[in-house]
Tab-separated table of N, CA and C in Angstrom:
chain	number	residue	atom	x	y	z
A	325	MET	N	-112.843	69.217	18.626
A	325	MET	CA	-112.739	68.383	17.502
A	325	MET	C	-110.936	68.147	17.058
A	326	ARG	N	-110.537	69.383	17.136
A	326	ARG	CA	-108.824	69.166	17.506
A	326	ARG	C	-108.375	68.233	18.236
A	327	LYS	N	-109.086	68.474	19.547
A	327	LYS	CA	-108.194	67.165	20.154
A	327	LYS	C	-108.552	65.620	19.492
A	328	ALA	N	-109.539	65.619	19.144
A	328	ALA	CA	-109.726	64.354	17.919
A	328	ALA	C	-108.653	63.921	17.144
A	329	ILE	N	-108.703	65.064	16.592
A	329	ILE	CA	-107.357	65.117	15.421
A	329	ILE	C	-106.097	64.336	15.727
A	330	ASN	N	-105.797	65.337	16.837
A	330	ASN	CA	-104.686	65.032	17.911
A	330	ASN	C	-104.193	63.506	18.162
A	331	PHE	N	-105.574	63.113	18.825
A	331	PHE	CA	-105.690	61.467	19.176
A	331	PHE	C	-105.051	60.515	17.720
A	332	LEU	N	-106.155	60.691	16.777
A	332	LEU	CA	-105.534	59.952	15.612
A	332	LEU	C	-104.158	60.044	15.093
A	333	GLN	N	-104.083	61.511	15.132
A	333	GLN	CA	-102.539	61.587	14.703
A	333	GLN	C	-101.075	60.768	15.097
A	334	ASN	N	-102.044	60.994	16.677
A	334	ASN	CA	-100.591	60.062	17.508
A	334	ASN	C	-100.624	58.677	17.264
A	335	LEU	N	-101.786	58.137	16.694
A	335	LEU	CA	-101.977	56.356	16.941
A	335	LEU	C	-101.508	56.599	15.319
A	336	LYS	N	-101.711	57.719	14.670
A	336	LYS	CA	-101.041	57.289	13.245
A	336	LYS	C	-99.444	56.630	13.502
A	337	TYR	N	-98.602	57.586	13.964
A	337	TYR	CA	-97.354	57.757	14.543
A	337	TYR	C	-97.260	56.148	15.054
A	338	LEU	N	-98.021	55.725	16.000
A	338	LEU	CA	-97.274	54.596	16.507
A	338	LEU	C	-98.014	53.192	16.008
A	339	HIS	N	-98.895	53.058	15.184
A	339	HIS	CA	-99.136	51.551	14.472
A	339	HIS	C	-99.541	52.354	12.993
A	340	LYS	N	-99.331	51.260	12.201
A	340	LYS	CA	-100.051	51.002	10.757
A	340	LYS	C	-101.418	50.960	10.668
A	341	ASN	N	-101.934	50.265	10.951
A	341	ASN	CA	-103.397	50.103	11.603
A	341	ASN	C	-104.400	50.541	12.942
A	342	ILE	N	-105.385	51.313	12.396
A	342	ILE	CA	-105.576	51.765	13.447
A	342	ILE	C	-106.973	50.789	13.869
A	343	SER	N	-107.145	50.825	15.019
A	343	SER	CA	-108.009	49.929	16.116
A	343	SER	C	-109.058	50.487	17.012
A	344	ILE	N	-110.916	50.031	17.170
A	344	ILE	CA	-111.317	50.758	18.090
A	344	ILE	C	-110.191	50.529	19.319
A	345	ASP	N	-109.825	49.278	19.807
A	345	ASP	CA	-108.982	48.962	20.933
A	345	ASP	C	-108.087	50.098	20.905
A	346	ASP	N	-107.196	50.978	19.617
A	346	ASP	CA	-106.452	51.980	20.154
A	346	ASP	C	-107.106	53.256	20.099
A	347	ILE	N	-107.630	53.358	19.605
A	347	ILE	CA	-108.693	54.540	20.044
A	347	ILE	C	-108.956	55.001	21.398
A	348	TYR	N	-109.733	53.850	22.020
A	348	TYR	CA	-110.012	53.221	23.441
A	348	TYR	C	-108.740	53.747	24.444
A	349	THR	N	-107.647	53.109	24.539
A	349	THR	CA	-106.264	52.906	25.038
A	349	THR	C	-105.667	54.464	24.885
A	350	VAL	N	-105.678	55.414	24.231
A	350	VAL	CA	-104.492	56.392	23.603
A	350	VAL	C	-105.722	57.640	24.687
A	351	THR	N	-107.299	57.160	24.385
A	351	THR	CA	-108.340	58.402	25.075
A	351	THR	C	-108.917	57.927	26.240
A	352	CYS	N	-107.919	57.061	26.979
A	352	CYS	CA	-108.375	56.278	28.070
A	352	CYS	C	-109.920	56.403	28.691
A	353	SER	N	-110.606	55.823	27.627
A	353	SER	CA	-112.292	55.605	27.831
A	353	SER	C	-112.136	54.522	27.557
A	354	ILE	N	-113.242	54.009	28.457
A	354	ILE	CA	-113.838	52.977	29.185
A	354	ILE	C	-114.925	52.422	28.347
A	355	LYS	N	-114.654	50.865	27.501
A	355	LYS	CA	-115.522	50.437	26.741
A	355	LYS	C	-116.626	50.043	27.403
A	356	ASN	N	-118.036	49.847	27.005
A	356	ASN	CA	-119.012	49.475	27.414
A	356	ASN	C	-119.222	47.872	27.729
A	357	ASP	N	-118.174	47.010	27.246
A	357	ASP	CA	-118.025	46.131	28.005
A	357	ASP	C	-117.452	45.689	29.259
A	358	VAL	N	-116.955	46.839	29.499
A	358	VAL	CA	-116.198	46.761	30.693
A	358	VAL	C	-117.081	46.824	31.585
A	359	VAL	N	-118.105	48.079	31.549
A	359	VAL	CA	-118.937	48.586	32.293
A	359	VAL	C	-120.271	47.469	32.560
A	360	SER	N	-120.511	46.658	31.491
A	360	SER	CA	-121.489	45.724	31.384
A	360	SER	C	-121.142	44.356	32.246
A	361	GLN	N	-119.790	44.141	32.397
A	361	GLN	CA	-119.469	43.094	32.882
A	361	GLN	C	-119.104	43.780	34.648
A	362	HIS	N	-119.098	44.487	34.825
A	362	HIS	CA	-119.452	45.507	36.300
A	362	HIS	C	-120.885	45.519	36.573
A	363	LEU	N	-121.855	45.276	35.593
A	363	LEU	CA	-123.009	45.438	36.158
A	363	LEU	C	-123.172	43.654	36.171
A	364	ARG	N	-123.197	43.129	35.525
A	364	ARG	CA	-123.133	41.846	36.126
A	364	ARG	C	-122.900	41.569	37.387
A	365	LEU	N	-121.639	41.740	37.906
A	365	LEU	CA	-121.167	41.453	39.105
A	365	LEU	C	-121.671	41.975	40.007
A	366	CYS	N	-122.665	43.429	39.550
A	366	CYS	CA	-123.414	43.556	40.987
A	366	CYS	C	-124.878	42.918	40.865
A	367	LYS	N	-124.968	41.810	39.989
A	367	LYS	CA	-126.491	41.294	40.037
A	367	LYS	C	-126.264	40.008	40.922
A	368	ASN	N	-124.671	39.331	40.051
A	368	ASN	CA	-124.662	38.020	40.698
A	368	ASN	C	-123.769	37.421	41.568
A	369	ILE	N	-123.133	38.353	42.114
A	369	ILE	CA	-121.933	37.805	43.398
A	369	ILE	C	-122.153	38.524	44.467
A	370	GLN	N	-121.551	38.411	45.806
A	370	GLN	CA	-120.960	38.701	46.981
A	370	GLN	C	-120.239	39.947	46.596
A	371	PHE	N	-120.782	40.902	47.921
A	371	PHE	CA	-120.062	42.373	47.482
A	371	PHE	C	-118.585	42.628	47.435
A	372	ASP	N	-117.975	41.602	48.637
A	372	ASP	CA	-116.530	41.721	48.700
A	372	ASP	C	-115.808	41.621	47.138
A	373	SER	N	-116.608	40.368	46.394
A	373	SER	CA	-115.706	40.045	45.282
A	373	SER	C	-115.982	41.331	44.092
A	374	MET	N	-117.220	42.146	44.680
A	374	MET	CA	-117.214	43.348	43.545
A	374	MET	C	-116.311	44.350	43.862
A	375	ILE	N	-115.790	44.822	45.320
A	375	ILE	CA	-115.219	45.647	45.881
A	375	ILE	C	-113.684	45.014	44.885
A	376	GLN	N	-113.638	43.921	45.037
A	376	GLN	CA	-112.025	43.497	44.480
A	376	GLN	C	-111.938	43.774	42.992
A	377	SER	N	-113.069	43.617	42.450
A	377	SER	CA	-113.281	44.075	41.288
A	377	SER	C	-113.074	45.413	40.695
A	378	LEU	N	-113.320	46.126	41.308
A	378	LEU	CA	-113.730	47.920	41.521
A	378	LEU	C	-112.484	48.107	41.465
A	379	ASN	N	-111.404	47.730	42.567
A	379	ASN	CA	-110.251	47.624	42.605
A	379	ASN	C	-109.182	48.247	41.360
A	380	GLU	N	-109.871	46.712	40.763
A	380	GLU	CA	-108.919	46.217	39.895
A	380	GLU	C	-109.363	47.448	38.399
A	381	LEU	N	-110.584	47.320	38.285
A	381	LEU	CA	-111.061	48.609	37.113
A	381	LEU	C	-110.509	49.982	37.559
A	382	TRP	N	-110.251	50.457	38.815
A	382	TRP	CA	-109.614	51.574	39.198
A	382	TRP	C	-108.419	51.513	38.708
A	383	LYS	N	-108.102	50.676	39.441
A	383	LYS	CA	-105.733	50.384	38.461
A	383	LYS	C	-105.785	50.983	37.280
A	384	HIS	N	-107.076	51.039	36.484
A	384	HIS	CA	-106.526	51.437	35.045
A	384	HIS	C	-106.891	52.617	34.660
A	385	GLY	N	-106.859	53.450	35.694
A	385	GLY	CA	-107.019	54.526	35.524
A	385	GLY	C	-108.182	55.396	34.357
A	386	TYR	N	-109.496	54.820	34.561
A	386	TYR	CA	-110.457	55.151	33.390
A	386	TYR	C	-111.278	57.172	33.892
A	387	ASP	N	-111.419	57.674	33.474
A	387	ASP	CA	-111.664	58.666	33.757
A	387	ASP	C	-113.339	58.229	34.579
A	388	LEU	N	-113.639	58.666	35.764
A	388	LEU	CA	-114.772	58.508	36.323
A	388	LEU	C	-115.847	59.290	35.444
A	389	TYR	N	-115.929	60.600	35.256
A	389	TYR	CA	-116.987	61.144	34.558
A	389	TYR	C	-117.433	60.363	33.003
A	390	ASN	N	-116.117	59.834	32.676
A	390	ASN	CA	-116.306	58.749	31.439
A	390	ASN	C	-117.273	57.664	31.481
A	391	LEU	N	-117.028	57.105	33.138
A	391	LEU	CA	-117.314	55.446	32.954
A	391	LEU	C	-118.394	55.858	33.696
A	392	LEU	N	-119.148	57.270	34.365
A	392	LEU	CA	-120.401	56.886	35.046
A	392	LEU	C	-121.249	57.347	33.381
A	393	GLU	N	-120.608	57.966	32.535
A	393	GLU	CA	-121.989	58.416	30.974
A	393	GLU	C	-122.117	56.884	30.881
A	394	VAL	N	-120.647	55.904	30.776
A	394	VAL	CA	-121.435	54.717	30.185
A	394	VAL	C	-122.071	53.864	30.918
A	395	LEU	N	-122.342	53.992	32.282
A	395	LEU	CA	-122.586	53.375	33.466
A	395	LEU	C	-124.101	54.051	33.063
A	396	ALA	N	-124.965	55.037	32.599
A	396	ALA	CA	-125.824	55.718	32.834
A	396	ALA	C	-126.389	55.364	31.813
A	397	THR	N	-125.640	54.929	30.582
A	397	THR	CA	-126.126	54.326	29.136
A	397	THR	C	-126.435	52.877	29.003
A	398	GLU	N	-125.345	52.087	30.084
A	398	GLU	CA	-125.993	50.919	30.528
A	398	GLU	C	-127.465	50.786	31.279
A	399	ILE	N	-127.240	51.641	32.268
A	399	ILE	CA	-128.476	51.166	32.785
A	399	ILE	C	-129.805	51.762	32.226
A	400	ILE	N	-129.982	52.764	31.594
A	400	ILE	CA	-130.940	52.992	30.748
A	400	ILE	C	-131.387	52.228	29.777
A	401	ASN	N	-130.568	51.249	29.013
A	401	ASN	CA	-130.707	49.882	28.505
A	401	ASN	C	-130.891	49.033	29.414
A	402	ASN	N	-130.899	48.621	29.884
A	402	ASN	CA	-131.581	47.969	31.299
A	402	ASN	C	-131.485	46.655	30.367
A	403	SER	N	-130.661	46.139	29.868
A	403	SER	CA	-130.450	44.997	29.799
A	403	SER	C	-130.116	44.050	30.581
A	404	ILE	N	-129.037	44.448	31.213
A	404	ILE	CA	-128.345	43.327	32.193
A	404	ILE	C	-129.081	43.005	33.752
A	405	LEU	N	-129.395	44.388	34.248
A	405	LEU	CA	-130.152	44.510	35.804
A	405	LEU	C	-131.384	44.075	35.122
A	406	CYS	N	-131.869	44.143	34.554
A	406	CYS	CA	-133.610	43.798	34.387
A	406	CYS	C	-134.224	44.410	35.638
A	407	LEU	N	-134.239	45.839	36.151
A	407	LEU	CA	-135.077	45.833	37.231
A	407	LEU	C	-136.318	46.934	36.814
A	408	PRO	N	-136.988	46.870	37.540
A	408	PRO	CA	-138.484	47.897	37.033
A	408	PRO	C	-138.006	49.016	37.091
A	409	ASP	N	-138.795	50.142	36.498
A	409	ASP	CA	-138.570	51.810	36.319
A	409	ASP	C	-138.364	52.088	37.609
A	410	GLY	N	-138.896	51.987	39.046
A	410	GLY	CA	-138.635	52.759	39.473
A	410	GLY	C	-136.932	52.394	40.076
A	411	LYS	N	-136.690	51.206	40.020
A	411	LYS	CA	-135.012	51.365	40.955
A	411	LYS	C	-134.199	51.786	39.841
A	412	ILE	N	-134.530	51.825	38.573
A	412	ILE	CA	-133.529	52.740	37.610
A	412	ILE	C	-133.791	53.624	37.939
A	413	ASN	N	-134.647	54.272	38.060
A	413	ASN	CA	-135.169	55.736	38.497
A	413	ASN	C	-134.430	56.234	39.728
A	414	LEU	N	-134.103	55.564	40.979
A	414	LEU	CA	-133.401	55.595	41.705
A	414	LEU	C	-131.868	54.915	41.506
A	415	ILE	N	-131.728	54.633	40.820
A	415	ILE	CA	-130.003	54.299	40.506
A	415	ILE	C	-129.446	55.458	39.244
A	416	LEU	N	-130.575	56.238	38.787
A	416	LEU	CA	-129.896	57.144	37.881
A	416	LEU	C	-129.927	58.576	38.925
A	417	TYR	N	-131.091	58.698	39.700
A	417	TYR	CA	-130.857	59.611	40.473
A	417	TYR	C	-129.840	59.312	41.598
A	418	HIS	N	-129.073	58.790	41.929
A	418	HIS	CA	-128.066	58.607	42.794
A	418	HIS	C	-127.055	58.921	41.778
A	419	LEU	N	-126.971	58.257	40.583
A	419	LEU	CA	-126.189	58.866	39.265
A	419	LEU	C	-125.684	60.316	39.412
A	420	LEU	N	-126.603	61.054	39.534
A	420	LEU	CA	-126.463	62.072	39.059
A	420	LEU	C	-126.046	62.990	40.520
A	421	GLN	N	-126.203	62.317	41.858
A	421	GLN	CA	-126.195	62.723	42.997
A	421	GLN	C	-124.695	62.365	43.327
A	422	CYS	N	-123.273	61.152	42.638
A	422	CYS	CA	-122.092	61.191	42.614
A	422	CYS	C	-121.526	62.332	41.546
A	423	ASN	N	-122.028	62.570	40.827
A	423	ASN	CA	-122.000	63.260	39.406
A	423	ASN	C	-121.641	64.742	40.053
A	424	ARG	N	-122.574	65.093	40.686
A	424	ARG	CA	-122.918	66.158	41.586
A	424	ARG	C	-121.407	66.945	42.712
A	425	ILE	N	-121.755	65.629	43.610
A	425	ILE	CA	-120.341	65.450	43.923
A	425	ILE	C	-119.256	65.371	43.837
A	426	LEU	N	-119.172	65.024	42.729
A	426	LEU	CA	-117.794	64.925	41.917
A	426	LEU	C	-117.112	66.024	41.660
A	427	PHE	N	-118.236	66.867	41.031
A	427	PHE	CA	-118.222	68.125	40.442
A	427	PHE	C	-117.810	69.262	41.688
A	428	ASN	N	-118.225	68.857	43.191
A	428	ASN	CA	-117.961	69.542	44.308
A	428	ASN	C	-116.086	69.499	44.252
A	429	GLY	N	-115.569	68.168	44.274
A	429	GLY	CA	-114.630	68.190	44.298
A	429	GLY	C	-114.274	66.952	45.516
A	430	ALA	N	-115.096	65.801	45.143
A	430	ALA	CA	-115.070	64.658	45.720
A	430	ALA	C	-114.180	63.985	45.065
A	431	ASP	N	-113.751	62.807	46.559
A	431	ASP	CA	-112.498	61.915	45.433
A	431	ASP	C	-113.240	60.931	44.495
A	432	GLU	N	-112.610	60.698	43.873
A	432	GLU	CA	-112.952	59.863	42.557
A	432	GLU	C	-113.284	58.426	43.021
A	433	GLN	N	-112.665	57.773	43.681
A	433	GLN	CA	-112.345	56.251	44.162
A	433	GLN	C	-113.381	55.940	45.254
A	434	ILE	N	-113.924	57.305	46.067
A	434	ILE	CA	-115.010	56.638	46.874
A	434	ILE	C	-116.122	56.905	46.100
A	435	GLN	N	-116.279	57.561	45.141
A	435	GLN	CA	-117.306	57.942	44.260
A	435	GLN	C	-117.984	56.870	44.044
A	436	LEU	N	-116.710	56.000	43.164
A	436	LEU	CA	-116.548	54.840	42.387
A	436	LEU	C	-117.666	53.396	43.372
A	437	TYR	N	-116.908	53.940	44.263
A	437	TYR	CA	-117.226	52.514	45.025
A	437	TYR	C	-118.655	52.861	45.537
A	438	ASN	N	-119.249	54.067	45.759
A	438	ASN	CA	-120.232	54.651	46.248
A	438	ASN	C	-121.586	54.372	45.391
A	439	MET	N	-121.136	54.753	44.145
A	439	MET	CA	-121.975	54.011	42.872
A	439	MET	C	-122.232	52.997	42.389
A	440	PHE	N	-121.318	51.905	43.010
A	440	PHE	CA	-121.447	50.177	42.934
A	440	PHE	C	-122.158	49.479	43.728
A	441	ALA	N	-122.027	50.236	44.920
A	441	ALA	CA	-122.451	50.079	46.156
A	441	ALA	C	-123.855	49.999	46.311
A	442	TYR	N	-124.240	51.118	45.453
A	442	TYR	CA	-125.826	51.777	45.648
A	442	TYR	C	-126.413	50.823	44.211
A	443	VAL	N	-125.618	50.471	43.718
A	443	VAL	CA	-126.385	49.584	42.727
A	443	VAL	C	-126.421	48.487	42.713
A	444	TYR	N	-125.200	47.925	43.610
A	444	TYR	CA	-125.102	46.383	44.324
A	444	TYR	C	-126.709	46.026	45.127
A	445	GLY	N	-126.818	47.514	45.798
A	445	GLY	CA	-127.947	47.374	46.802
A	445	GLY	C	-129.212	47.103	46.332
A	446	ILE	N	-129.080	48.294	45.370
A	446	ILE	CA	-130.830	48.028	44.328
A	446	ILE	C	-131.155	46.986	44.161
A	447	ALA	N	-129.815	46.267	42.842
A	447	ALA	CA	-130.378	45.167	42.292
A	447	ALA	C	-130.465	43.973	43.370
A	448	ASN	N	-129.850	43.978	44.400
A	448	ASN	CA	-130.064	42.668	45.527
A	448	ASN	C	-130.799	42.552	46.460
A	449	ASP	N	-131.996	43.721	46.412
A	449	ASP	CA	-132.798	44.073	47.313
A	449	ASP	C	-132.482	44.150	48.589
A	450	GLU	N	-131.396	44.738	49.154
A	450	GLU	CA	-130.810	45.051	49.859
A	450	GLU	C	-131.168	46.600	50.652
A	451	LEU	N	-131.725	47.468	49.889
A	451	LEU	CA	-132.365	48.708	50.401
A	451	LEU	C	-133.616	48.787	50.066
A	452	LYS	N	-133.929	47.908	51.013
A	452	LYS	CA	-135.640	47.954	50.839
A	452	LYS	C	-136.253	49.116	51.346
A	453	GLY	N	-137.282	49.783	51.423
A	453	GLY	CA	-138.063	50.762	52.034
A	453	GLY	C	-136.994	51.832	51.406
A	454	PHE	N	-135.834	52.015	51.069
A	454	PHE	CA	-135.386	53.026	50.727
A	454	PHE	C	-136.352	54.430	49.528
A	455	GLU	N	-137.313	53.132	48.979
A	455	GLU	CA	-137.812	53.962	47.414
A	455	GLU	C	-138.471	55.262	48.022
A	456	GLN	N	-138.704	55.113	49.038
A	456	GLN	CA	-140.275	55.704	50.113
A	456	GLN	C	-139.629	57.454	50.595
A	457	LYS	N	-138.096	57.385	50.060
A	457	LYS	CA	-137.650	58.696	50.273
A	457	LYS	C	-137.468	59.499	49.469
A	458	TYR	N	-138.437	59.299	48.362
A	458	TYR	CA	-138.428	60.166	46.831
A	458	TYR	C	-139.757	60.286	46.792
A	459	ASP	N	-139.978	61.466	45.771
A	459	ASP	CA	-140.957	61.436	45.788
A	459	ASP	C	-141.687	60.958	44.501
A	460	PHE	N	-140.654	61.266	43.232
A	460	PHE	CA	-140.942	60.485	42.065
A	460	PHE	C	-141.037	58.985	41.789
A	461	ILE	N	-141.063	57.945	42.617
A	461	ILE	CA	-141.374	57.154	42.796
A	461	ILE	C	-142.632	56.348	43.185
């Protein structure tokens, strides 16, 4: 709670009127729209273009834990990818694995590429037969 109050106090010193964009900027949080845009790229474009887009996203310095949290929310809502539940389960399971690997000290940038490459593969049916590896599908 104290951290939130400090953010708001710092914003008040910088601006007379505080907007939601100011809060996202000061807290280095990622907007749902940014993650949604990258999910659309996973569904609609080539892999190389998606990697270039992720490079640009990485340069903004967002916290990967926050990004994965927003990604999980967007995937659960399933309004962008429109995938069947089995594929959504696979993506969420992989997201949990990425979180565990990050917690154990892995490189954040590699895990960012790992997660979006996996979403790309599932969304474009490039990982066929992979579902058989897991019991819950």
